CSV table of C-alpha atoms in Angstrom, one decimal:
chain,number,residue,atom,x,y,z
A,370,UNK,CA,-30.7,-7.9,-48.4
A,371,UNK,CA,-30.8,-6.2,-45.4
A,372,UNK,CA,-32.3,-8.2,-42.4
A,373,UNK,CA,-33.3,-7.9,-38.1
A,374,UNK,CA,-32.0,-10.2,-35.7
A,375,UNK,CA,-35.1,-12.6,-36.7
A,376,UNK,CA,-33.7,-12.5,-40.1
A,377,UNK,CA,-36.3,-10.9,-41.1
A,378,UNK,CA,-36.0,-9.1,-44.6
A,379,UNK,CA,-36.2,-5.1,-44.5
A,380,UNK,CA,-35.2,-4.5,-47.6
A,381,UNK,CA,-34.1,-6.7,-50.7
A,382,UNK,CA,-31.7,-4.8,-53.6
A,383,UNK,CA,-31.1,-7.5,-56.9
A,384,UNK,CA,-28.2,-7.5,-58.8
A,385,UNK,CA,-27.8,-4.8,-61.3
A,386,UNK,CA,-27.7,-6.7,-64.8
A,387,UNK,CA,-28.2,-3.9,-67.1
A,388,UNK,CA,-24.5,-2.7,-67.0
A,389,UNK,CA,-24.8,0.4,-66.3
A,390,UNK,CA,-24.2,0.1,-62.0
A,391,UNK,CA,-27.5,1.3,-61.1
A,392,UNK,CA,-28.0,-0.8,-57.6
A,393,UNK,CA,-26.3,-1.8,-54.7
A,394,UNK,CA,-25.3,-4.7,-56.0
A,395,UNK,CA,-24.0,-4.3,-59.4
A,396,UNK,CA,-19.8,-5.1,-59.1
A,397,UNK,CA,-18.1,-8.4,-61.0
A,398,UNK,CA,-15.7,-9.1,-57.9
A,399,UNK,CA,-12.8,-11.6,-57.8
A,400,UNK,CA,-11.5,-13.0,-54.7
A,401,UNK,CA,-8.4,-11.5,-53.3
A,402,UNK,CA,-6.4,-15.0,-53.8
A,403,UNK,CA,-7.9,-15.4,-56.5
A,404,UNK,CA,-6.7,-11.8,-58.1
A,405,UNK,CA,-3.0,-11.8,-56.3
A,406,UNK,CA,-3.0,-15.7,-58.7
A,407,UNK,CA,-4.5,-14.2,-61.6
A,408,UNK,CA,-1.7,-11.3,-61.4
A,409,UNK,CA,1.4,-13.5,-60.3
A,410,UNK,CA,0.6,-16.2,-63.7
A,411,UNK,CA,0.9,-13.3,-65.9
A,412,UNK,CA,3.7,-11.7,-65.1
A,413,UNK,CA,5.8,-14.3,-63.9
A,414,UNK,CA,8.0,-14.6,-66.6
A,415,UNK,CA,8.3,-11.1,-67.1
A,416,UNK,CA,9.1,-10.4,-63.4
A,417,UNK,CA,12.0,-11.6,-60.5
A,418,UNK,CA,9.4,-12.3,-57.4
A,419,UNK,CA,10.9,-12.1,-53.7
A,420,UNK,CA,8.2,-13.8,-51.1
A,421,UNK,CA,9.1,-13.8,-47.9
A,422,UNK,CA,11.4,-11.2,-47.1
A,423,UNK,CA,10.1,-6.9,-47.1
A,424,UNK,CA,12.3,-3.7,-47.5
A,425,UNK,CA,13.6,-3.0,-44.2
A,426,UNK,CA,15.5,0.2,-45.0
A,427,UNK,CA,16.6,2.3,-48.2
A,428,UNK,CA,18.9,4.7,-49.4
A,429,UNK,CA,18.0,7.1,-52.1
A,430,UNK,CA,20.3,9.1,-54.4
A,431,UNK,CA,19.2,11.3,-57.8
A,432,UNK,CA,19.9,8.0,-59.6
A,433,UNK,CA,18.9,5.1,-57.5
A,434,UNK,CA,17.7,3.5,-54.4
A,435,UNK,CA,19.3,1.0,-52.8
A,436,UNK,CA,16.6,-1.3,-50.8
A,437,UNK,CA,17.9,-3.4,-47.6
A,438,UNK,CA,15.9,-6.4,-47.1
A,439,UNK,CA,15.0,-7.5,-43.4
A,440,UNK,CA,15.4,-11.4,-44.2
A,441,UNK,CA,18.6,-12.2,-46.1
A,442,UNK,CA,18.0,-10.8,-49.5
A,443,UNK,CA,20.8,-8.9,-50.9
A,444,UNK,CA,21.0,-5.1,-51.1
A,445,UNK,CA,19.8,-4.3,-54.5
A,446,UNK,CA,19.5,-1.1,-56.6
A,447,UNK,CA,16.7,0.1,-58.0
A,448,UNK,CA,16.0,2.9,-60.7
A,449,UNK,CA,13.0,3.6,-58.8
A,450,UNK,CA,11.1,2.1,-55.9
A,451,UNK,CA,6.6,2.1,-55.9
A,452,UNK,CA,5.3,1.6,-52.4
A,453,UNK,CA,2.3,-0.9,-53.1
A,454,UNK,CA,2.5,-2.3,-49.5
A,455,UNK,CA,-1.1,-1.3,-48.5
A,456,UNK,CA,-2.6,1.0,-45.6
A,457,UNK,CA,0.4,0.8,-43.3
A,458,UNK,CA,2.9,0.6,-46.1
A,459,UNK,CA,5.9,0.9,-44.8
A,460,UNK,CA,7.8,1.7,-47.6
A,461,UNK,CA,5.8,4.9,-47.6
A,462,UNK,CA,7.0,5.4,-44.2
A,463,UNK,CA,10.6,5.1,-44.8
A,464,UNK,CA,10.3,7.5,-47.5
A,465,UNK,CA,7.6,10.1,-46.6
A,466,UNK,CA,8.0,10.0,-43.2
A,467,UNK,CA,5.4,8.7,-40.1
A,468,UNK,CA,3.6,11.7,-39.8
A,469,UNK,CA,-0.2,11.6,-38.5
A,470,UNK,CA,-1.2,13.9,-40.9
A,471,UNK,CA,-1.0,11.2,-43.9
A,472,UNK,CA,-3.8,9.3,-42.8
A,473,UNK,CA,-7.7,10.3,-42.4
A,474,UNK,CA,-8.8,7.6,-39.2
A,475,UNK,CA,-12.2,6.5,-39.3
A,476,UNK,CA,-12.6,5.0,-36.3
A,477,UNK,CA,-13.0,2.0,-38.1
A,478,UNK,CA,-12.4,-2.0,-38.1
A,479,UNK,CA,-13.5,-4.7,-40.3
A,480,UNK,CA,-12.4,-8.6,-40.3
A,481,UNK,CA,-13.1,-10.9,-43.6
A,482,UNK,CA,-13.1,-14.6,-43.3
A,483,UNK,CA,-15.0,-17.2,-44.5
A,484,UNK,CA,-17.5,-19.7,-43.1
A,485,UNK,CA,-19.0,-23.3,-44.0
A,486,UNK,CA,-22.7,-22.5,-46.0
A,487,UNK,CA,-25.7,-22.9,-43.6
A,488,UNK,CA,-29.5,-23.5,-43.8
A,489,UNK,CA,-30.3,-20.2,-43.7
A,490,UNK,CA,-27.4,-18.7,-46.4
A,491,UNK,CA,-28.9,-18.2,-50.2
A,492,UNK,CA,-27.4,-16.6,-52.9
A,493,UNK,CA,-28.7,-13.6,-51.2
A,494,UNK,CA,-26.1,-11.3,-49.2
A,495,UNK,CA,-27.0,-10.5,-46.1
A,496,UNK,CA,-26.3,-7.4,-43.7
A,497,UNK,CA,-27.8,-6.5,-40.3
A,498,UNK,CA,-26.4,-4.2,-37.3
A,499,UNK,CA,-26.3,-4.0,-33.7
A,500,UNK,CA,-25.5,-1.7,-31.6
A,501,UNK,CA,-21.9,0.0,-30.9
A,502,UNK,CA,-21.4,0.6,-34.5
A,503,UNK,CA,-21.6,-3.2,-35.1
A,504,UNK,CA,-22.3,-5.1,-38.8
A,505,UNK,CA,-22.3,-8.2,-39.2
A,506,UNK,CA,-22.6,-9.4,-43.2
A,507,UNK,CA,-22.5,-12.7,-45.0
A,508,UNK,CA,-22.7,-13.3,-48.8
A,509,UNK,CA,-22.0,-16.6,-50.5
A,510,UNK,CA,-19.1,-16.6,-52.7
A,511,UNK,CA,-18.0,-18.8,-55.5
A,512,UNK,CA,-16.1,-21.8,-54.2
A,513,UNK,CA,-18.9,-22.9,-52.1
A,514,UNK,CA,-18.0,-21.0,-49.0
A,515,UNK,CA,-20.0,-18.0,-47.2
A,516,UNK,CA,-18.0,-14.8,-46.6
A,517,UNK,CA,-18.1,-13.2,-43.2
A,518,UNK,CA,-17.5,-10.1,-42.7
A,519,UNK,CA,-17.5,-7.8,-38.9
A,520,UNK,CA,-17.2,-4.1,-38.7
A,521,UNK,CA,-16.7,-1.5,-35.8
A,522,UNK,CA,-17.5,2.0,-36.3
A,523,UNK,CA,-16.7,3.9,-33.1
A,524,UNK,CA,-18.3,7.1,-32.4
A,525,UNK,CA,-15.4,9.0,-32.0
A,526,UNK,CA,-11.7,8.2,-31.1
A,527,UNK,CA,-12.4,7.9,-26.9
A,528,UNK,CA,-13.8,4.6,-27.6
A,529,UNK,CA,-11.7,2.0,-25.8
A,530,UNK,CA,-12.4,-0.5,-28.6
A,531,UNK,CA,-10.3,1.3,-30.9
A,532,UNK,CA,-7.1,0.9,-28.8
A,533,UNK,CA,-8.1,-2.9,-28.6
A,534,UNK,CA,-8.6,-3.1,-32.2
A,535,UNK,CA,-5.1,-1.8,-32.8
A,536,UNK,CA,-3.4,-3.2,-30.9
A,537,UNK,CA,-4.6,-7.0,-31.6
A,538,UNK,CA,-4.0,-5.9,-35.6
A,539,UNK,CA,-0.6,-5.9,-34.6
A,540,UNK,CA,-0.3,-8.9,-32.1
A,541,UNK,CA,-1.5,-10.9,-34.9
A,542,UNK,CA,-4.6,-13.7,-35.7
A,543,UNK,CA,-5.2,-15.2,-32.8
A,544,UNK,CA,-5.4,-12.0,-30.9
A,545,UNK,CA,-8.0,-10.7,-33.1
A,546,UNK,CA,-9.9,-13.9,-33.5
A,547,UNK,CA,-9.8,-13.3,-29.6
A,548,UNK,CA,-11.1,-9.9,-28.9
A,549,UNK,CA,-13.8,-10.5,-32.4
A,550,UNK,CA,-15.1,-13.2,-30.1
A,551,UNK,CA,-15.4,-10.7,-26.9
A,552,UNK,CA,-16.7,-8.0,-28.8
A,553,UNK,CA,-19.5,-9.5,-31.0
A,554,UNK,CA,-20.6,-12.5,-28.7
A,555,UNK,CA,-23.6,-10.8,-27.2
A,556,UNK,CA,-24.7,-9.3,-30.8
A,557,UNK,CA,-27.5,-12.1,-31.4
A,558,UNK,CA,-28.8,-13.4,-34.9
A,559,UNK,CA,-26.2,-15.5,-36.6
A,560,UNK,CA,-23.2,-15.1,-34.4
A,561,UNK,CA,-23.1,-18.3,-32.3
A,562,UNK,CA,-22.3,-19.7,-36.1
A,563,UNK,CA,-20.1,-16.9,-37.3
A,564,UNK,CA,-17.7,-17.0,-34.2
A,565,UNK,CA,-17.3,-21.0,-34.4
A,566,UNK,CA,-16.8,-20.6,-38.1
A,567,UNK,CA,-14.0,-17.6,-37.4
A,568,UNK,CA,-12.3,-19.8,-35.0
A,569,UNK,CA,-12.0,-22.1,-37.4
A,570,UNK,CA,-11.3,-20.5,-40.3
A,571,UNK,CA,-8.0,-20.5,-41.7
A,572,UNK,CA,-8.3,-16.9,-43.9
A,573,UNK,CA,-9.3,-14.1,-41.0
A,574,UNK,CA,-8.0,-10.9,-42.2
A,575,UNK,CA,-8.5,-7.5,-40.2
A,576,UNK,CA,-7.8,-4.1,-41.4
A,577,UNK,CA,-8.1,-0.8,-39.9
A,578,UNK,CA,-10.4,1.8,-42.1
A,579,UNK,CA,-8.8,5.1,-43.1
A,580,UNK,CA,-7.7,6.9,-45.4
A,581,UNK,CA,-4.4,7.8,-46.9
A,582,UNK,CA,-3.9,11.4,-47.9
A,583,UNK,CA,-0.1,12.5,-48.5
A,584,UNK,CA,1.0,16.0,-49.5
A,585,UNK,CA,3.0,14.5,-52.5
A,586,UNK,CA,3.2,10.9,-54.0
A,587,UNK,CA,6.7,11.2,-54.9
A,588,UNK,CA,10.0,11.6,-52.3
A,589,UNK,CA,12.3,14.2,-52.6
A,590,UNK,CA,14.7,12.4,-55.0
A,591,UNK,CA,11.8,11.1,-57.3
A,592,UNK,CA,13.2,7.8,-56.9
A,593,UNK,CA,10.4,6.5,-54.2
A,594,UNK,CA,6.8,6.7,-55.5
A,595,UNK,CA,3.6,5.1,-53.9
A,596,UNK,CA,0.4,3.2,-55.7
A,597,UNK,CA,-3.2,2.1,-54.2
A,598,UNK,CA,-3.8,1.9,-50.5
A,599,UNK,CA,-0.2,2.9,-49.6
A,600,UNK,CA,-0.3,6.4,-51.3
A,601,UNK,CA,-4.2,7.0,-51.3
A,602,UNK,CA,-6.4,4.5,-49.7
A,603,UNK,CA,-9.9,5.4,-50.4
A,604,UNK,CA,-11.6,3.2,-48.0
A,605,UNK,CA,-13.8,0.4,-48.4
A,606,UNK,CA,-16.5,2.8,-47.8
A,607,UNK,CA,-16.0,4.4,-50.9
A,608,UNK,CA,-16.0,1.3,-52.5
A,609,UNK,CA,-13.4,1.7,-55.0
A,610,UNK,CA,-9.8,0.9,-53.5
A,611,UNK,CA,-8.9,-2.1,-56.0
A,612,UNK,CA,-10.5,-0.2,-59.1
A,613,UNK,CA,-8.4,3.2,-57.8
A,614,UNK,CA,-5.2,1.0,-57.0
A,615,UNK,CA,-5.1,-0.8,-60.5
A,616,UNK,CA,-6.5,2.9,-62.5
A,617,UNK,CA,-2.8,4.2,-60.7
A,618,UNK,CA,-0.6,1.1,-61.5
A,619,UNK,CA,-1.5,1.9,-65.1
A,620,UNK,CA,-1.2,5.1,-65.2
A,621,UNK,CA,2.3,5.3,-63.4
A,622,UNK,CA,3.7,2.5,-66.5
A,623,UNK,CA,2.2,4.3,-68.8
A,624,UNK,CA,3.9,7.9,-68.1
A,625,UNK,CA,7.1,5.7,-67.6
A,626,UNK,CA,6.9,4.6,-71.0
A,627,UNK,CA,6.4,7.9,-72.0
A,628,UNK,CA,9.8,9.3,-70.2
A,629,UNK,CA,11.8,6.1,-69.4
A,630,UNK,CA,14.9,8.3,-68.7
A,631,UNK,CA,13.9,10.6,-66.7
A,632,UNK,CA,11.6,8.8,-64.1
A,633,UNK,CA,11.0,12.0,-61.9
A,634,UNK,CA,9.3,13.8,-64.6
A,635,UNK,CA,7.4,10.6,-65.1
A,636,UNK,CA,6.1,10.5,-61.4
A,637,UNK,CA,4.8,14.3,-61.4
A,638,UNK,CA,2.8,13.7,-64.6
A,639,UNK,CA,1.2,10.6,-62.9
A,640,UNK,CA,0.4,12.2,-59.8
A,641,UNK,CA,-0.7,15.3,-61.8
A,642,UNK,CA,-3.1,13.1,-63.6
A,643,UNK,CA,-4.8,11.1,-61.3
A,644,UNK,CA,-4.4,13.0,-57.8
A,645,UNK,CA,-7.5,15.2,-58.8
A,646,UNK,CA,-9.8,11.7,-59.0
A,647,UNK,CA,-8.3,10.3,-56.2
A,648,UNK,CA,-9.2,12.9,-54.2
A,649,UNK,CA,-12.5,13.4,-55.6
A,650,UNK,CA,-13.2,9.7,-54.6
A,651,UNK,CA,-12.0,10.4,-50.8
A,652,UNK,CA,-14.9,13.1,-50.1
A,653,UNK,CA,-17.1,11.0,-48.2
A,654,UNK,CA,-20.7,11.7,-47.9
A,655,UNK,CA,-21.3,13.3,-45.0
A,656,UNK,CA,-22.1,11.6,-41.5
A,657,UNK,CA,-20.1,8.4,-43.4
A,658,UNK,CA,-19.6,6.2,-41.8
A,659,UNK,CA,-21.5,6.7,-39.0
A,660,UNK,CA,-24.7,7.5,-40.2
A,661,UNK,CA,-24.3,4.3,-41.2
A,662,UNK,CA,-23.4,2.4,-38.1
A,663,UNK,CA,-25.4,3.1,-35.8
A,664,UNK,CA,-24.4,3.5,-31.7
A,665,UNK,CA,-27.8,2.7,-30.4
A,666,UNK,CA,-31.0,0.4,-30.6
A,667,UNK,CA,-32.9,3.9,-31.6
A,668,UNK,CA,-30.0,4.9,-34.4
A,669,UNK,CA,-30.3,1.2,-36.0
A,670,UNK,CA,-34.0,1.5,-35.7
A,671,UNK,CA,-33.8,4.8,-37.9
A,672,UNK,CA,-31.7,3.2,-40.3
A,673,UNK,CA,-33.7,-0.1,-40.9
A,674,UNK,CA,-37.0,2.2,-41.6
A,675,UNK,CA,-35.0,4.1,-44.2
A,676,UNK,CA,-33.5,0.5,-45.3
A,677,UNK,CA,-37.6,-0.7,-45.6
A,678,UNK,CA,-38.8,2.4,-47.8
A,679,UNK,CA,-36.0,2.4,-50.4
A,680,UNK,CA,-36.5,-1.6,-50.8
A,681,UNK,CA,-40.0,-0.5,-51.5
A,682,UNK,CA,-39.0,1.8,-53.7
A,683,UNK,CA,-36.5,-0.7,-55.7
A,684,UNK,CA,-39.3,-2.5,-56.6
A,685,UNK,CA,-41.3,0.0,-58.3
A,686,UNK,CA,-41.3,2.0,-61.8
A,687,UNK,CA,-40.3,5.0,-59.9
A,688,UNK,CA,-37.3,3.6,-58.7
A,689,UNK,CA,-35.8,3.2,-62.7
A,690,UNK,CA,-37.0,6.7,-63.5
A,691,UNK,CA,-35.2,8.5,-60.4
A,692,UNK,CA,-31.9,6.0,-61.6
A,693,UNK,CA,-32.7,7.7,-64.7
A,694,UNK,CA,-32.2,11.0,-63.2
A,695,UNK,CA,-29.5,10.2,-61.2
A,696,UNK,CA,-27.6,9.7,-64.3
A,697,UNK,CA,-27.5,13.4,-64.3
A,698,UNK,CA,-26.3,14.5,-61.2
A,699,UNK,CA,-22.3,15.0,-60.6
A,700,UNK,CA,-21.2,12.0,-58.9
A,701,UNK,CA,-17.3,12.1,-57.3
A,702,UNK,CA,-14.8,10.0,-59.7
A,703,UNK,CA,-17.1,9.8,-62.6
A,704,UNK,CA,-15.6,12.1,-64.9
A,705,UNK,CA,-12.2,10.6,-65.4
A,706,UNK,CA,-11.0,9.5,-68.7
A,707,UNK,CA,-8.3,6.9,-68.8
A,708,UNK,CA,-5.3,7.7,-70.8
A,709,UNK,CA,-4.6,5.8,-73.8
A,710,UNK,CA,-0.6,4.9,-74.1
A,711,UNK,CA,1.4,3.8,-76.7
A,712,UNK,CA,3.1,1.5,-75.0
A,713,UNK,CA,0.1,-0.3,-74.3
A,714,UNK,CA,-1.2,-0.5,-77.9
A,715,UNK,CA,0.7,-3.4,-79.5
């Protein structure tokens, strides 16, 4: 539901329960603690786990690559190494290189954390903007908590907010918590209760919005390889990072288990079958995401009118006979079939 600073409704959009993802709302989503739990249980007996230490250099050969750990770990050799460290990987640093070109900036920030439930909260989501490329959203989630979420959309890169932003993402938590205060304390509706609730919350996690685009996914000795948001963040504007992230991880053991022993081969027939959807998922619509962030009162005005008329429209016949016809347009990343392994089959 989208909604003015008088919380006001502009548009409502209901969850999708026919199955077939034909509104706004129609995604089964699992908490990020709740999936990194989900995937640790499973493979924990199957898999050595290091927490608290990160690759701080590597050496790679034609056979191996020997990781260096930054916090006491042993030096250990690896067959191969998959960078899986997210948008600033560094991993994918060490063996790709820092260059500029790898990553598509959206002038972007958005911060996550969660709130105590309020009077006005429902099982409704809601969004509403304010100007300087502001959003401010809350859902409720399902341990009885209401997810916050703040974005920044800059027109383009002279903003001074982006420096900010970056530089508090790496100064760390209460930096941010800082400058979110400073930047989002004149925007109205909610906010008196979203800020206390930030400053209190014990789960605030920023990221910058971009995305990752490299010129190949394996390094030179096809020992290094990279999966998700480290080798081809999609952005959450796409809306499909976790779904493109876990699509790769399976894709990459299942060519492994194809070719076991020759793990280069492997890593050119995984990035030969999935770069084409991965990049077909990475063409934005045009103006995104700025079209969609308005700068000004008059921009967010604009929006919220178009907001009003397709809530109108959700509520009508029409609206499930154009769904209908949308079923028949080309739609970016639609058209992929998985692979079936036999590996996987027992």
């Amino acid at each position: 539901m989208a909604v003015d600073g008088n919380n006001r409704c502009l548009g409502r959009f209901g969850v999708d329960e026919s199955g077939k993802g034909d509104s706004f709302t129609c995604d089964i989503e699992i908490l990020r603690g709740e999936l990194a739990g989900i995937l640790v249980d499973v493979t924990k007996d199957d898999v050595s786990y290091i927490f608290g230490d990160m690759v701080e250099s590597m050496q790679e050969t034609d056979k191996e690559v020997i990781a260096n750990f930054a916090n006491g770990t042993s030096s250990t050799a690896f067959d191969l190494v998959v960078a899986a460290d997210g948008l600033g990987s560094k991993i994918r640093r060490l063996a790709f290189g820092n260059s500029k070109s790898h990553i598509r900036d959206l002038d972007s920030y958005i911060s996550y954390f969660s709130i105590p439930p309020g009077d006005t909260d429902s099982m409704w989501a809601r969004v509403h903007w304010v100007k300087g490329g502001r959003t401010i959203s809350l859902r409720p989630d399902n341990v009885g908590r209401t997810r916050a979420f703040m974005g920044v959309t800059a027109w383009d890169k002279s903003d001074e907010r982006l420096a900010r932003l970056a530089k508090a993402l790496k100064q760390g938590i209460p930096a941010q918590k800082a400058l979110l205060q400073e930047l989002f304390q004149d925007a109205g509706w909610e906010i008196p209760r979203i800020l206390q609730g930030m400053h209190e919350s014990d789960d605030l996690y920023m990221q910058h919005i971009a995305q990752v685009r490299l010129d190949r996914w394996s390094s030179s000795s096809g020992r290094v390889t990279v999966v998700g948001d480290a080798g081809y963040a999609v952005s959450p504007f796409a809306g499909m990072g976790t779904s493109v992230a876990f699509i790769g991880a399976y894709i990459l053991a299942g060519e492994i288990s194809q070719q076991p022993h020759n793990i280069p081969a492997a890593l050119e027939s995984y990035e030969r079958i999935l770069r084409p959807y991965v990049q077909s998922i990475q063409k934005l619509p045009p103006g995104i995401p700025w079209l969609v962030n308005p700068q000004t009162t008059t921009g967010i005005r604009v929006l919220e009118t178009c907001i009003w008329g397709l809530g109108l429209l959700a509520g009508t016949r029409l609206a499930a006979v154009l769904s209908k016809l949308v079923e028949y347009l080309p739609r970016p990343g639609n058209r992929f079939k998985l692979p079936e392994y036999e590996a996987f089959k027992s």
